[in-house]
Amino acid sequence: QVQLVESGGGLVQAGGSLRLSCAASGRAIRNYVVAWFRQSPGKEREFVALSYGVGDSTSYGDSVKGRFTISRDNAENMVYLQMNNLKVDDTAEYYCAARDMFRPTFDNWGQGTQVTVYS
Protein backbone atom coordinates (compact mmCIF):
# COMPACT_ATOMS: atom_id res chain seq x y z
CA GLN A 1 0.00 0.00 0.00
CA VAL A 2 1.01 3.55 -0.70
CA GLN A 3 0.05 6.36 1.66
CA LEU A 4 -0.68 9.67 -0.07
CA VAL A 5 -0.93 13.15 1.45
CA GLU A 6 -1.97 16.14 -0.63
CA SER A 7 -1.14 19.76 0.08
CA GLY A 8 -1.10 23.11 -1.66
CA GLY A 9 -4.79 23.80 -2.01
CA GLY A 10 -6.25 27.18 -1.21
CA LEU A 11 -8.19 30.21 -2.35
CA VAL A 12 -7.17 31.81 -5.64
CA GLN A 13 -8.63 34.35 -8.02
CA ALA A 14 -9.70 33.24 -11.49
CA GLY A 15 -6.75 33.39 -13.86
CA GLY A 16 -4.30 32.59 -11.11
CA SER A 17 -2.18 29.53 -10.45
CA LEU A 18 -1.70 26.91 -7.78
CA ARG A 19 0.62 23.96 -7.40
CA LEU A 20 -0.64 20.90 -5.61
CA SER A 21 1.74 18.40 -4.07
CA CYS A 22 1.23 14.75 -3.18
CA ALA A 23 3.71 13.10 -0.85
CA ALA A 24 3.84 9.32 -1.14
CA SER A 25 5.15 6.91 1.46
CA GLY A 26 5.20 3.20 2.09
CA ARG A 27 6.25 2.22 -1.40
CA ALA A 28 8.37 3.75 -4.12
CA ILE A 29 6.06 5.30 -6.69
CA ARG A 30 8.33 4.73 -9.66
CA ASN A 31 6.40 1.54 -10.42
CA TYR A 32 3.03 3.17 -9.91
CA VAL A 33 0.64 5.01 -12.16
CA VAL A 34 -0.29 8.23 -10.34
CA ALA A 35 -3.17 10.56 -11.01
CA TRP A 36 -5.19 13.51 -9.83
CA PHE A 37 -8.96 13.49 -9.58
CA ARG A 38 -11.36 16.12 -8.32
CA GLN A 39 -14.86 16.27 -6.96
CA SER A 40 -17.17 19.14 -6.11
CA PRO A 41 -20.44 18.92 -4.16
CA GLY A 42 -23.24 17.33 -6.13
CA LYS A 43 -20.95 16.22 -8.95
CA GLU A 44 -19.29 12.94 -9.80
CA ARG A 45 -15.59 12.48 -9.35
CA GLU A 46 -13.73 13.76 -12.40
CA PHE A 47 -10.44 12.61 -13.85
CA VAL A 48 -7.91 15.44 -14.06
CA ALA A 49 -4.48 14.11 -14.98
CA LEU A 50 -2.40 10.96 -14.98
CA SER A 51 1.27 10.03 -15.17
CA TYR A 52 2.12 6.54 -16.32
CA GLY A 53 5.63 6.75 -14.99
CA VAL A 54 6.99 5.13 -18.09
CA GLY A 55 8.62 7.35 -20.67
CA ASP A 56 7.06 10.42 -19.03
CA SER A 57 3.73 9.63 -20.66
CA THR A 58 0.80 11.67 -19.35
CA SER A 59 -2.91 12.05 -19.94
CA TYR A 60 -5.35 14.88 -19.12
CA GLY A 61 -9.04 15.45 -18.80
CA ASP A 62 -10.50 17.61 -21.56
CA SER A 63 -11.46 20.40 -19.20
CA VAL A 64 -7.89 20.97 -18.02
CA LYS A 65 -5.82 20.29 -21.15
CA GLY A 66 -3.39 23.09 -21.84
CA ARG A 67 -3.81 24.56 -18.34
CA PHE A 68 -2.74 21.81 -15.92
CA THR A 69 0.48 19.83 -15.85
CA ILE A 70 1.16 16.67 -13.86
CA SER A 71 4.71 15.83 -12.91
CA ARG A 72 6.48 13.44 -10.60
CA ASP A 73 9.77 13.18 -8.78
CA ASN A 74 10.38 9.49 -8.24
CA ALA A 75 13.53 10.14 -6.23
CA GLU A 76 11.54 12.23 -3.74
CA ASN A 77 8.38 10.11 -4.02
CA MET A 78 6.37 13.19 -4.93
CA VAL A 79 3.64 13.98 -7.44
CA TYR A 80 2.66 17.50 -8.46
CA LEU A 81 -0.16 19.22 -10.28
CA GLN A 82 0.61 22.67 -11.66
CA MET A 83 -2.64 24.48 -12.33
CA ASN A 84 -2.56 27.65 -14.44
CA ASN A 85 -5.28 29.98 -15.70
CA LEU A 86 -7.65 28.67 -13.06
CA LYS A 87 -11.38 29.01 -13.59
CA VAL A 88 -14.27 29.12 -11.15
CA ASP A 89 -15.32 25.71 -12.46
CA ASP A 90 -12.01 24.27 -11.22
CA THR A 91 -13.26 24.67 -7.66
CA ALA A 92 -13.25 21.21 -6.09
CA GLU A 93 -11.59 18.85 -3.66
CA TYR A 94 -8.53 17.46 -5.39
CA TYR A 95 -7.33 13.92 -4.71
CA CYS A 96 -4.09 12.18 -5.46
CA ALA A 97 -4.34 8.50 -6.39
CA ALA A 98 -1.95 5.70 -7.22
CA ARG A 99 -2.12 2.16 -8.56
CA ASP A 100 0.40 -0.50 -9.39
CA MET A 101 0.99 -0.35 -13.12
CA PHE A 102 -0.43 -3.87 -13.52
CA ARG A 103 -3.65 -3.20 -11.60
CA PRO A 104 -6.74 -1.86 -13.37
CA THR A 105 -8.07 0.42 -10.64
CA PHE A 106 -6.74 3.07 -8.30
CA ASP A 107 -6.65 1.61 -4.81
CA ASN A 108 -4.53 4.18 -3.01
CA TRP A 109 -6.05 7.59 -2.31
CA GLY A 110 -5.14 10.69 -0.37
CA GLN A 111 -7.47 12.63 1.87
CA GLY A 112 -7.83 15.53 -0.57
CA THR A 113 -7.02 19.21 -0.66
CA GLN A 114 -9.56 21.95 -1.36
CA VAL A 115 -9.12 24.37 -4.24
CA THR A 116 -11.47 27.33 -4.41
CA VAL A 117 -11.37 29.72 -7.36
CA TYR A 118 -13.28 33.01 -7.12
CA SER A 119 -14.13 35.53 -9.80
CSV table of C-alpha atoms in Angstrom, one decimal:
chain,number,residue,atom,x,y,z
A,1,GLN,CA,0.0,0.0,0.0
A,2,VAL,CA,1.0,3.6,-0.7
A,3,GLN,CA,0.0,6.4,1.7
A,4,LEU,CA,-0.7,9.7,-0.1
A,5,VAL,CA,-0.9,13.1,1.5
A,6,GLU,CA,-2.0,16.1,-0.6
A,7,SER,CA,-1.1,19.8,0.1
A,8,GLY,CA,-1.1,23.1,-1.7
A,9,GLY,CA,-4.8,23.8,-2.0
A,10,GLY,CA,-6.3,27.2,-1.2
A,11,LEU,CA,-8.2,30.2,-2.4
A,12,VAL,CA,-7.2,31.8,-5.6
A,13,GLN,CA,-8.6,34.3,-8.0
A,14,ALA,CA,-9.7,33.2,-11.5
A,15,GLY,CA,-6.8,33.4,-13.9
A,16,GLY,CA,-4.3,32.6,-11.1
A,17,SER,CA,-2.2,29.5,-10.5
A,18,LEU,CA,-1.7,26.9,-7.8
A,19,ARG,CA,0.6,24.0,-7.4
A,20,LEU,CA,-0.6,20.9,-5.6
A,21,SER,CA,1.7,18.4,-4.1
A,22,CYS,CA,1.2,14.8,-3.2
A,23,ALA,CA,3.7,13.1,-0.9
A,24,ALA,CA,3.8,9.3,-1.1
A,25,SER,CA,5.2,6.9,1.5
A,26,GLY,CA,5.2,3.2,2.1
A,27,ARG,CA,6.3,2.2,-1.4
A,28,ALA,CA,8.4,3.8,-4.1
A,29,ILE,CA,6.1,5.3,-6.7
A,30,ARG,CA,8.3,4.7,-9.7
A,31,ASN,CA,6.4,1.5,-10.4
A,32,TYR,CA,3.0,3.2,-9.9
A,33,VAL,CA,0.6,5.0,-12.2
A,34,VAL,CA,-0.3,8.2,-10.3
A,35,ALA,CA,-3.2,10.6,-11.0
A,36,TRP,CA,-5.2,13.5,-9.8
A,37,PHE,CA,-9.0,13.5,-9.6
A,38,ARG,CA,-11.4,16.1,-8.3
A,39,GLN,CA,-14.9,16.3,-7.0
A,40,SER,CA,-17.2,19.1,-6.1
A,41,PRO,CA,-20.4,18.9,-4.2
A,42,GLY,CA,-23.2,17.3,-6.1
A,43,LYS,CA,-20.9,16.2,-9.0
A,44,GLU,CA,-19.3,12.9,-9.8
A,45,ARG,CA,-15.6,12.5,-9.3
A,46,GLU,CA,-13.7,13.8,-12.4
A,47,PHE,CA,-10.4,12.6,-13.9
A,48,VAL,CA,-7.9,15.4,-14.1
A,49,ALA,CA,-4.5,14.1,-15.0
A,50,LEU,CA,-2.4,11.0,-15.0
A,51,SER,CA,1.3,10.0,-15.2
A,52,TYR,CA,2.1,6.5,-16.3
A,53,GLY,CA,5.6,6.8,-15.0
A,54,VAL,CA,7.0,5.1,-18.1
A,55,GLY,CA,8.6,7.3,-20.7
A,56,ASP,CA,7.1,10.4,-19.0
A,57,SER,CA,3.7,9.6,-20.7
A,58,THR,CA,0.8,11.7,-19.3
A,59,SER,CA,-2.9,12.0,-19.9
A,60,TYR,CA,-5.4,14.9,-19.1
A,61,GLY,CA,-9.0,15.5,-18.8
A,62,ASP,CA,-10.5,17.6,-21.6
A,63,SER,CA,-11.5,20.4,-19.2
A,64,VAL,CA,-7.9,21.0,-18.0
A,65,LYS,CA,-5.8,20.3,-21.1
A,66,GLY,CA,-3.4,23.1,-21.8
A,67,ARG,CA,-3.8,24.6,-18.3
A,68,PHE,CA,-2.7,21.8,-15.9
A,69,THR,CA,0.5,19.8,-15.9
A,70,ILE,CA,1.2,16.7,-13.9
A,71,SER,CA,4.7,15.8,-12.9
A,72,ARG,CA,6.5,13.4,-10.6
A,73,ASP,CA,9.8,13.2,-8.8
A,74,ASN,CA,10.4,9.5,-8.2
A,75,ALA,CA,13.5,10.1,-6.2
A,76,GLU,CA,11.5,12.2,-3.7
A,77,ASN,CA,8.4,10.1,-4.0
A,78,MET,CA,6.4,13.2,-4.9
A,79,VAL,CA,3.6,14.0,-7.4
A,80,TYR,CA,2.7,17.5,-8.5
A,81,LEU,CA,-0.2,19.2,-10.3
A,82,GLN,CA,0.6,22.7,-11.7
A,83,MET,CA,-2.6,24.5,-12.3
A,84,ASN,CA,-2.6,27.7,-14.4
A,85,ASN,CA,-5.3,30.0,-15.7
A,86,LEU,CA,-7.7,28.7,-13.1
A,87,LYS,CA,-11.4,29.0,-13.6
A,88,VAL,CA,-14.3,29.1,-11.1
A,89,ASP,CA,-15.3,25.7,-12.5
A,90,ASP,CA,-12.0,24.3,-11.2
A,91,THR,CA,-13.3,24.7,-7.7
A,92,ALA,CA,-13.2,21.2,-6.1
A,93,GLU,CA,-11.6,18.8,-3.7
A,94,TYR,CA,-8.5,17.5,-5.4
A,95,TYR,CA,-7.3,13.9,-4.7
A,96,CYS,CA,-4.1,12.2,-5.5
A,97,ALA,CA,-4.3,8.5,-6.4
A,98,ALA,CA,-1.9,5.7,-7.2
A,99,ARG,CA,-2.1,2.2,-8.6
A,100,ASP,CA,0.4,-0.5,-9.4
A,101,MET,CA,1.0,-0.4,-13.1
A,102,PHE,CA,-0.4,-3.9,-13.5
A,103,ARG,CA,-3.7,-3.2,-11.6
A,104,PRO,CA,-6.7,-1.9,-13.4
A,105,THR,CA,-8.1,0.4,-10.6
A,106,PHE,CA,-6.7,3.1,-8.3
A,107,ASP,CA,-6.7,1.6,-4.8
A,108,ASN,CA,-4.5,4.2,-3.0
A,109,TRP,CA,-6.0,7.6,-2.3
A,110,GLY,CA,-5.1,10.7,-0.4
A,111,GLN,CA,-7.5,12.6,1.9
A,112,GLY,CA,-7.8,15.5,-0.6
A,113,THR,CA,-7.0,19.2,-0.7
A,114,GLN,CA,-9.6,21.9,-1.4
A,115,VAL,CA,-9.1,24.4,-4.2
A,116,THR,CA,-11.5,27.3,-4.4
A,117,VAL,CA,-11.4,29.7,-7.4
A,118,TYR,CA,-13.3,33.0,-7.1
A,119,SER,CA,-14.1,35.5,-9.8
